[in-house]
Coordinates of C-alpha atoms in Angstrom, one line a residue:
X1 CA 34.6 -11.9 4.2
X2 CA 32.0 -12.9 1.7
X3 CA 30.7 -15.6 4.0
X4 CA 30.5 -13.0 6.8
X5 CA 28.5 -10.7 4.5
X6 CA 26.1 -13.5 3.8
X7 CA 25.5 -14.0 7.5
X8 CA 25.1 -10.3 8.1
X9 CA 22.5 -9.9 5.3
X10 CA 20.6 -12.9 6.7
X11 CA 20.7 -11.2 10.2
X12 CA 19.4 -7.9 8.9
X13 CA 16.5 -9.5 7.0
X14 CA 15.5 -11.8 9.8
X15 CA 15.9 -9.4 12.7
X16 CA 15.3 -6.0 11.1
X17 CA 13.0 -5.0 13.9
X18 CA 16.0 -5.0 16.2
X19 CA 17.7 -2.3 14.2
X20 CA 17.6 1.1 16.0
X21 CA 15.4 3.7 14.5
X22 CA 17.6 6.6 15.5
X23 CA 19.4 8.5 14.4
X24 CA 17.8 9.1 11.0
X25 CA 15.1 6.4 11.3
X26 CA 17.6 3.8 10.2
X27 CA 15.3 0.9 10.9
X28 CA 12.5 2.3 8.7
X29 CA 15.0 3.1 5.9
X30 CA 16.3 -0.5 5.8
X31 CA 12.8 -1.9 6.0
X32 CA 11.7 0.2 3.0
X33 CA 14.0 -1.8 0.7
X34 CA 14.1 -5.1 2.5
X35 CA 13.1 -7.3 -0.5
X36 CA 16.1 -6.0 -2.3
X37 CA 18.3 -8.0 0.0
X38 CA 17.7 -10.8 -2.4
X39 CA 19.7 -8.9 -5.0
X40 CA 22.7 -8.8 -2.6
X41 CA 22.4 -12.5 -2.1
X42 CA 22.5 -13.1 -5.9
X43 CA 25.6 -10.9 -6.2
X44 CA 27.3 -12.9 -3.4
X45 CA 26.3 -16.1 -5.2
X46 CA 28.1 -14.9 -8.3
X47 CA 31.2 -14.2 -6.3
X48 CA 31.0 -17.6 -4.7
X49 CA 30.7 -19.3 -8.1
X50 CA 33.6 -17.4 -9.5
X51 CA 35.8 -18.2 -6.5
X52 CA 34.4 -21.8 -6.4
X53 CA 34.1 -21.4 -2.6
X54 CA 32.1 -24.1 -0.9
X55 CA 32.2 -22.3 2.4
X56 CA 30.5 -19.2 0.8
X57 CA 27.9 -21.4 -0.9
X58 CA 27.0 -23.0 2.4
X59 CA 26.9 -19.6 4.1
X60 CA 24.5 -18.3 1.4
X61 CA 22.0 -20.9 2.3
X62 CA 21.2 -18.8 5.4
X63 CA 20.1 -15.5 3.6
X64 CA 18.4 -17.5 0.9
X65 CA 16.3 -19.3 3.5
X66 CA 15.4 -16.1 5.2
X67 CA 14.5 -14.3 2.0
X68 CA 12.3 -17.2 0.8
X69 CA 10.6 -17.4 4.2
X70 CA 10.0 -13.6 4.2
X71 CA 9.1 -12.9 0.6
X72 CA 8.9 -16.2 -1.3
X73 CA 5.2 -16.3 -1.1
X74 CA 4.9 -13.1 -3.0
X75 CA 6.3 -14.6 -6.1
X76 CA 3.9 -17.6 -6.2
X77 CA 1.2 -17.6 -8.8
X78 CA -2.0 -15.7 -7.9
X79 CA -4.8 -17.8 -6.7
X80 CA -7.9 -18.1 -8.9
X81 CA -10.7 -15.6 -8.6
X82 CA -13.1 -16.6 -5.9
X83 CA -16.6 -15.7 -4.6
X84 CA -17.1 -12.6 -2.5
X85 CA -14.3 -10.8 -4.2
X86 CA -13.7 -7.1 -4.9
X87 CA -11.1 -5.7 -7.3
X88 CA -9.7 -2.6 -5.8
X89 CA -7.6 -0.1 -7.9
X90 CA -5.3 2.4 -6.2
X91 CA -3.5 5.3 -7.8
X92 CA -1.8 8.5 -6.8
X93 CA -2.6 10.4 -10.0
X94 CA -0.2 13.3 -9.3
X95 CA -1.3 16.9 -8.9
X96 CA 0.8 17.8 -11.9
X97 CA -0.6 15.0 -14.2
X98 CA -0.8 16.5 -17.7
X99 CA -3.2 13.8 -19.0
X100 CA -5.9 13.2 -16.3
X101 CA -8.4 12.0 -19.0
X102 CA -5.9 9.3 -20.2
X103 CA -5.2 8.3 -16.7
X104 CA -8.9 7.9 -16.0
X105 CA -9.4 5.8 -19.1
X106 CA -6.5 3.6 -18.1
X107 CA -8.0 3.0 -14.7
X108 CA -11.4 2.2 -16.1
X109 CA -9.8 -0.4 -18.3
X110 CA -8.6 -2.2 -15.2
X111 CA -12.1 -3.2 -14.4
X112 CA -12.0 -2.5 -10.7
X113 CA -15.1 -2.5 -8.5
X114 CA -13.6 0.3 -6.4
X115 CA -11.1 3.0 -7.6
X116 CA -9.2 5.1 -5.0
X117 CA -7.4 8.2 -6.1
X118 CA -5.0 10.7 -4.4
X119 CA -3.7 14.1 -5.4
X120 CA -7.0 14.9 -7.1
X121 CA -6.9 18.6 -7.6
X122 CA -9.0 21.2 -9.4
X123 CA -9.5 21.4 -12.4
X124 CA -8.5 17.7 -12.9
X125 CA -11.3 16.7 -10.6
X126 CA -13.9 17.5 -13.2
X127 CA -12.0 15.4 -15.8
X128 CA -11.9 12.4 -13.5
X129 CA -15.6 12.8 -12.6
X130 CA -16.6 13.0 -16.3
X131 CA -14.4 10.1 -17.6
X132 CA -14.9 7.8 -14.7
X133 CA -18.6 8.7 -14.4
X134 CA -19.8 6.4 -17.2
X135 CA -18.4 3.3 -15.5
X136 CA -18.4 4.5 -11.8
X137 CA -21.7 6.2 -11.1
X138 CA -21.0 6.3 -7.3
X139 CA -18.2 8.5 -6.0
X140 CA -17.2 10.7 -3.2
X141 CA -14.3 13.2 -2.9
X142 CA -13.0 15.0 0.2
X143 CA -9.9 17.2 0.0
X144 CA -7.6 15.6 -2.5
X145 CA -8.7 12.0 -2.1
X146 CA -11.6 10.2 -3.7
X147 CA -13.3 6.9 -4.1
X148 CA -15.3 5.7 -7.1
X149 CA -17.5 2.6 -7.1
X150 CA -18.8 0.8 -10.2
X151 CA -21.7 -1.2 -8.9
X152 CA -22.1 -0.7 -5.2
X153 CA -23.7 2.4 -3.7
X154 CA -21.8 4.5 -1.2
X155 CA -24.3 5.1 1.6
X156 CA -22.1 7.0 4.1
X157 CA -19.1 9.2 3.5
X158 CA -17.1 11.6 5.7
X159 CA -13.8 13.3 6.0
X160 CA -11.2 11.5 8.1
X161 CA -8.8 13.8 9.9
X162 CA -5.3 12.3 9.8
X163 CA -3.5 15.7 9.9
X164 CA -0.3 15.8 12.0
X165 CA -0.4 18.4 14.7
X166 CA 2.3 20.6 13.0
X167 CA 0.5 20.8 9.7
X168 CA -1.6 23.8 8.7
X169 CA -5.4 23.8 8.7
X170 CA -6.9 22.8 5.4
X171 CA -4.6 19.8 4.9
X172 CA -7.2 17.1 4.1
X173 CA -6.1 13.7 2.7
X174 CA -8.4 11.1 4.2
X175 CA -11.9 9.9 3.8
X176 CA -14.2 7.1 5.0
X177 CA -17.0 5.6 3.0
X178 CA -19.4 2.7 3.7
X179 CA -19.9 0.8 0.5
X180 CA -22.9 -1.5 0.3
X181 CA -22.0 -4.8 -1.4
X182 CA -23.8 -8.1 -1.9
X183 CA -21.3 -9.5 0.6
X184 CA -22.2 -7.0 3.4
X185 CA -21.1 -3.4 4.1
X186 CA -17.5 -2.5 3.7
X187 CA -15.9 0.5 5.4
X188 CA -13.5 1.9 2.8
X189 CA -10.8 4.3 3.9
X190 CA -8.8 6.3 1.4
X191 CA -5.7 8.0 2.7
X192 CA -2.6 9.8 1.5
X193 CA -0.1 9.9 4.3
X194 CA 2.5 12.7 4.5
X195 CA 5.5 12.4 2.2
X196 CA 8.9 11.1 3.4
X197 CA 12.3 12.2 2.3
X198 CA 15.7 10.5 2.2
X199 CA 18.6 12.8 2.9
X200 CA 22.0 12.9 4.6
X201 CA 20.3 12.7 8.0
X202 CA 18.4 9.6 7.0
X203 CA 14.7 9.1 6.6
X204 CA 12.4 12.0 7.4
X205 CA 9.2 10.3 8.3
X206 CA 8.0 11.7 11.6
X207 CA 4.9 13.3 10.1
X208 CA 4.0 10.1 8.2
X209 CA 4.4 8.0 11.3
X210 CA 2.1 10.4 13.3
X211 CA -0.5 10.3 10.6
X212 CA -0.3 6.5 10.5
X213 CA -0.9 6.3 14.3
X214 CA -4.0 8.6 14.0
X215 CA -5.4 6.5 11.1
X216 CA -4.6 3.3 13.0
X217 CA -6.7 4.5 16.0
X218 CA -9.6 5.3 13.7
X219 CA -9.5 1.9 12.0
X220 CA -9.3 0.2 15.4
X221 CA -12.5 1.9 16.5
X222 CA -14.3 1.1 13.2
X223 CA -17.6 -0.7 13.9
X224 CA -18.1 -2.1 10.4
X225 CA -16.6 -5.5 10.4
X226 CA -15.1 -5.5 6.9
X227 CA -12.5 -2.8 6.3
X228 CA -10.5 -1.9 3.2
X229 CA -7.8 0.7 3.5
X230 CA -6.5 2.0 0.2
X231 CA -4.0 4.8 -0.5
X232 CA -0.6 6.2 -0.9
X233 CA 0.8 5.4 2.5
X234 CA 4.3 6.6 1.6
X235 CA 5.8 3.5 3.1
X236 CA 6.1 -0.3 2.5
X237 CA 4.3 -2.9 4.6
X238 CA 7.7 -3.8 6.1
X239 CA 8.3 -0.3 7.4
X240 CA 7.7 -0.1 11.1
X241 CA 6.3 3.4 10.7
X242 CA 3.2 1.7 9.3
X243 CA 2.9 -0.8 12.1
X244 CA -0.2 0.9 13.6
X245 CA -1.9 -0.2 10.3
X246 CA -0.2 -3.4 9.4
X247 CA -0.5 -4.8 12.9
X248 CA -4.3 -4.9 12.5
X249 CA -4.9 -5.2 8.7
X250 CA -4.0 -8.0 6.3
X251 CA -1.4 -7.2 3.6
X252 CA -1.1 -8.7 0.1
X253 CA -0.3 -12.4 0.0
X254 CA 0.9 -12.4 -3.6
X255 CA 2.8 -9.9 -5.7
X256 CA 5.5 -7.3 -5.1
X257 CA 3.8 -4.5 -7.2
X258 CA 6.6 -2.0 -6.8
X259 CA 4.8 1.3 -7.6
X260 CA 7.2 4.2 -7.0
X261 CA 8.8 5.9 -8.8
X262 CA 7.1 5.1 -12.0
X263 CA 10.2 5.3 -14.1
X264 CA 12.1 2.8 -12.0
X265 CA 9.9 1.3 -9.3
X266 CA 11.9 0.2 -6.2
X267 CA 9.1 0.0 -3.6
X268 CA 5.4 -0.4 -3.2
X269 CA 4.1 2.6 -1.2
X270 CA 0.6 2.4 -2.8
X271 CA -1.2 -0.1 -0.6
X272 CA -4.4 -2.1 -0.3
X273 CA -4.9 -3.5 3.2
X274 CA -7.9 -5.2 4.7
X275 CA -9.6 -6.4 7.8
X276 CA -12.0 -9.4 7.8
X277 CA -10.8 -9.9 4.3
X278 CA -7.8 -11.3 2.4
X279 CA -5.8 -9.3 -0.1
X280 CA -5.0 -12.3 -2.3
X281 CA -3.0 -10.6 -5.0
X282 CA -1.7 -7.2 -5.9
X283 CA -0.2 -6.1 -9.2
X284 CA 0.9 -3.0 -11.0
X285 CA -0.9 -1.5 -14.0
X286 CA 0.6 0.3 -17.0
X287 CA 2.1 3.7 -16.3
X288 CA 0.0 6.8 -16.6
X289 CA 0.9 10.5 -16.4
X290 CA 1.7 10.1 -12.8
X291 CA 5.0 9.5 -11.0
X292 CA 3.3 6.5 -9.3
X293 CA 2.2 3.3 -11.0
X294 CA -1.4 2.3 -10.4
X295 CA -1.9 -1.0 -8.5
X296 CA -4.9 -3.4 -8.6
X297 CA -5.6 -5.9 -5.8
X298 CA -8.1 -8.7 -5.4
X299 CA -9.8 -8.6 -2.0
X300 CA -11.8 -11.6 -0.8
X301 CA -14.2 -10.8 1.9
X302 CA -14.7 -13.1 4.8
X303 CA -18.0 -14.9 5.6
X304 CA -20.9 -12.9 7.0
X305 CA -21.7 -13.2 10.7
X306 CA -24.8 -15.0 11.8
X307 CA -26.8 -11.8 11.5
X308 CA -26.2 -11.7 7.8
X309 CA -24.7 -8.3 7.7
X310 CA -21.9 -6.6 9.5
X311 CA -23.0 -3.9 12.0
X312 CA -22.7 -0.4 10.7

C-alpha cells in the first residue's frame, strides 16, 4: 500500500495538468499546494525505514525524483547580484492593517528599487506616501494598488481594467507604469486579482481566473519589451488558473517564499513575474501588520536591443 501511495504521489506531481478541474476546480486546488507533496514523501520514507521495506524505499525514488526535478532548483543558493538588476518588493499591506507606518518602514528597510502595494486604502494611503516618500520620491496609486520607485522616474501611468464582468463598477485593482531605468524602459504592472475561497465545493476561483485572462491579454499586447508583473495574484505559479500569465512570463528560479497566511505561510500567492528578464531569487521579508508576508525579488533585465532602448 505504501509503495502504491508513493507511485500515486509521483503521478500527481508529474502529471497534475491531467487532473480534471471540475467539479470544484480540483486541479487548481492540488496545484496550489504541489510543493507540499515533498512532505508526504518524507512521511512515507519514515514508514519505510520503520518497516525496513526495501520495496517501499525503491518506490520512493520515483516521487523523490519528480519533486527534485520540479522544485529542487528553488532550494539552491541564490546567485550573486549581477549587473542590470532591480530589487522588487511586493506586499499586500491589508486594508485593516493597524500599523501602516511600521509596515512602510519595514518595506523601506528592504532596500528595493521598486515597491508594489495592494489594499492601499484611505486614510492609510497618506501614511504610506509620507513614510515611503523620503526614500521613494516617485510613486503612483490607482484604486487600491500602488507603485513606488526609489531612483527611477515613472514617466507613464494608467489604470489597468482587470475587473471580471460580474463585479460592480468602481472595483479597481490594477495599474500600469513605465519606469525609466538605466537599463531601458520597464513596463511595471501592479495587480491584485480577485480572492479565492476553499470550501466544501472546492476552490472558488472563477473570478480570479477571468481576471488573470484579462491581464494576460494586456501583457501579451504590451509594446515595451521588458515587463515586470507584481502583485497579489491569489494563486501560486503552479496553479493553472494563472496560466495566462505564467505561460508568457518568467517565474522565480530560486526560493519558495511562501507568503500567505502570515501566521503560518503555506503558499506564495504574492508574485514577481517578468518578461525579457529573469527573476533570479525571491524571498520573504519579516512580518508586518498584514495577513501576508512581504516578498522581495531580484530581477535581472535582459540585454538591450540594437536600438539601445526598448520601444515604448
